Amino acid sequence: MKNALPIIIALCALTACGGGNKKPMETPKDKLVHQLFTYAQEGKIAYGHQDDLSYGHAWKVEDWENDNLERSDVKAVTGKYPMVVGFDLGDIEHGSEKNLDRVPFGLMRKAVAKHIERGGIVTFSWHPDNPLTGGDAWDISSDQVVKSVLPGGENERLFRSWLERAADFVESLGDVAVIFRPWHENLGSWFWWGKKLCTAQEYIDLYRLTWVYFTKERGLTNIIWCYSPNGDTTPEEYMSRYPGDEYVDMVGFDTYGHPGEEARVRFMENVKRNLTFLTAIAYEHEKLLCFAETGLEGLVEPNWWTETLVPSVKGFPVSYLLTWRNACDIPTHFYAPWEGFENTEDFIEFSKLDNIVFLD
Ligand code: BMA
C-alpha cells in the first residue's frame, strides 16, 4: 500500500471528491432555480393555474388511477398546458385521502409526476386546519394558535405529526424539485398564522420550524421555499415577518383583482408598487421573484389578461404568476377560462404573447 496516495488523489480528480475541475452534480432544485432565474432574466413569465389537472369548471377526474390526466381547462381553450400547476396540501395533516377541495392525494402525486415529466413546474400551498380549535385554516377565534405549536407549546407534538405527514407526501414525490409556499398571506388576518394572530417572532419561528423539519430532519432539499404574504403592503411590513435569507429562496405575494374600473386601477397600482419594492428585495437578497396568486373571479372583465394583468407585471423580473382554481362545484369560482366560456379570446391572445410561457 506504499503508493496508494497518488492513486487516491487521481481517483478523486476523476470523481466528485471535491478536487479537480469537476463541477458538483446539479440537483433538480438547482435546475429549477436556474430555469426560473432564466425566465426572469429574459423578461419572460411562466403562467400557472391552481389545480389545473385535477378538475375544471365543469368536470373533475373521477377515477384517477385509470385516468391519463390530460384534461385541463387551460389546454381546452389555448391548446397548451399552464407551465406551472399549483396544488394544495390542506388536510394532509390528518392523513386524509383527499385534500380540502376533495382532490385525492393519490391523484395529486400522479399529476405532479406527469406534469414534471411533460416539462412543467409544480407549486404547493397548504391550508392546514387550526391545531388549537379544530376549526379550519380560516378559524381566527384565537391568537394563541401559532404559540401553541412552537417548542414548549401545548400542540407542539400534534403539530410535529402534521409536519411529518406533509413531509411524507413531499418525500413520496421522489427526486423532483417543487416550489413550496407555506404560511402564505400572513400580513392579513384571515388565517390562524395571520398578522393579528401571532407576533412577528412567532410567525418567523413557525416558518423556520417548518423549514428545519423538512430540510434538516427529513433531508428534503429539493424544495424552493417561497415567502408570499398578501400584497397591498409596504417594504417595511413585508420584511417585518420575513423568515430570513437562509430559509427563503423566492419572494412573492398574493393579490386579486375585483370588478369595476376603480378596482382595476387600484389592482394595477398595487401590483406595480409591490413589484417595485420586491424587485429591489429580490436583487438585494439574491432571491427569485414570483406573483404567487392572482386572478379576477369569474373573469368579469373581457380583456383582463392583456389590459390589466400584463401591464401590471410588465418590466418586472417575475419568474411565474399563478391564477387560482376553477372550482367544479362553485359555478362562479373560476380564474381561467374554460371550454364554452363566452370570453376566451383575450386569454388566447395572452397565451400567444412572446414573454408568457405555457407548456406546449
Ligand atoms: C380559496 C377558495 C376555497 C378553497 C381554498 C383552498 O381561495 O378557492 O374554495 O377551498 O382557496 O384551495
PDB file of C-alpha atoms and ligand atoms in Angstrom, residues 50-51 55 88 100-101 127 138 256 293 324-325 330 333 335, ligand 1:
ATOM      1  CA  GLN A  50     -54.146  26.143  -9.437  1.00  0.00           C
ATOM      2  CA  ASP A  51     -55.492  22.559  -9.546  1.00  0.00           C
ATOM      3  CA  TYR A  55     -60.682  19.373 -12.131  1.00  0.00           C
ATOM      4  CA  ASP A  88     -52.847  22.404  -2.068  1.00  0.00           C
ATOM      5  CA  LEU A 100     -59.730  20.270   1.461  1.00  0.00           C
ATOM      6  CA  ASP A 101     -61.058  20.716  -2.089  1.00  0.00           C
ATOM      7  CA  HIS A 127     -54.241  25.470   4.167  1.00  0.00           C
ATOM      8  CA  TRP A 138     -59.685  30.430   8.412  1.00  0.00           C
ATOM      9  CA  TYR A 256     -56.528  39.561  -6.585  1.00  0.00           C
ATOM     10  CA  GLU A 293     -51.579  34.042  -6.514  1.00  0.00           C
ATOM     11  CA  TRP A 324     -56.395  30.498  -8.762  1.00  0.00           C
ATOM     12  CA  ARG A 325     -58.608  27.451  -9.294  1.00  0.00           C
ATOM     13  CA  ILE A 330     -69.000  26.592  -7.413  1.00  0.00           C
ATOM     14  CA  HIS A 333     -65.490  30.496  -8.695  1.00  0.00           C
ATOM     15  CA  TYR A 335     -59.979  32.260 -12.633  1.00  0.00           C
TER      16      TYR A 335
HETATM   17  C1  BMA B   1     -59.810  29.568  -1.563  1.00  0.00           C
HETATM   18  C2  BMA B   1     -61.089  29.115  -2.257  1.00  0.00           C
HETATM   19  C3  BMA B   1     -61.642  27.959  -1.472  1.00  0.00           C
HETATM   20  C4  BMA B   1     -60.573  26.841  -1.347  1.00  0.00           C
HETATM   21  C5  BMA B   1     -59.256  27.402  -0.829  1.00  0.00           C
HETATM   22  C6  BMA B   1     -58.144  26.374  -0.821  1.00  0.00           C
HETATM   23  O1  BMA B   1     -59.304  30.702  -2.136  1.00  0.00           O
HETATM   24  O2  BMA B   1     -60.794  28.708  -3.581  1.00  0.00           O
HETATM   25  O3  BMA B   1     -62.788  27.470  -2.105  1.00  0.00           O
HETATM   26  O4  BMA B   1     -61.030  25.822  -0.504  1.00  0.00           O
HETATM   27  O5  BMA B   1     -58.880  28.508  -1.593  1.00  0.00           O
HETATM   28  O6  BMA B   1     -57.878  25.880  -2.101  1.00  0.00           O
END
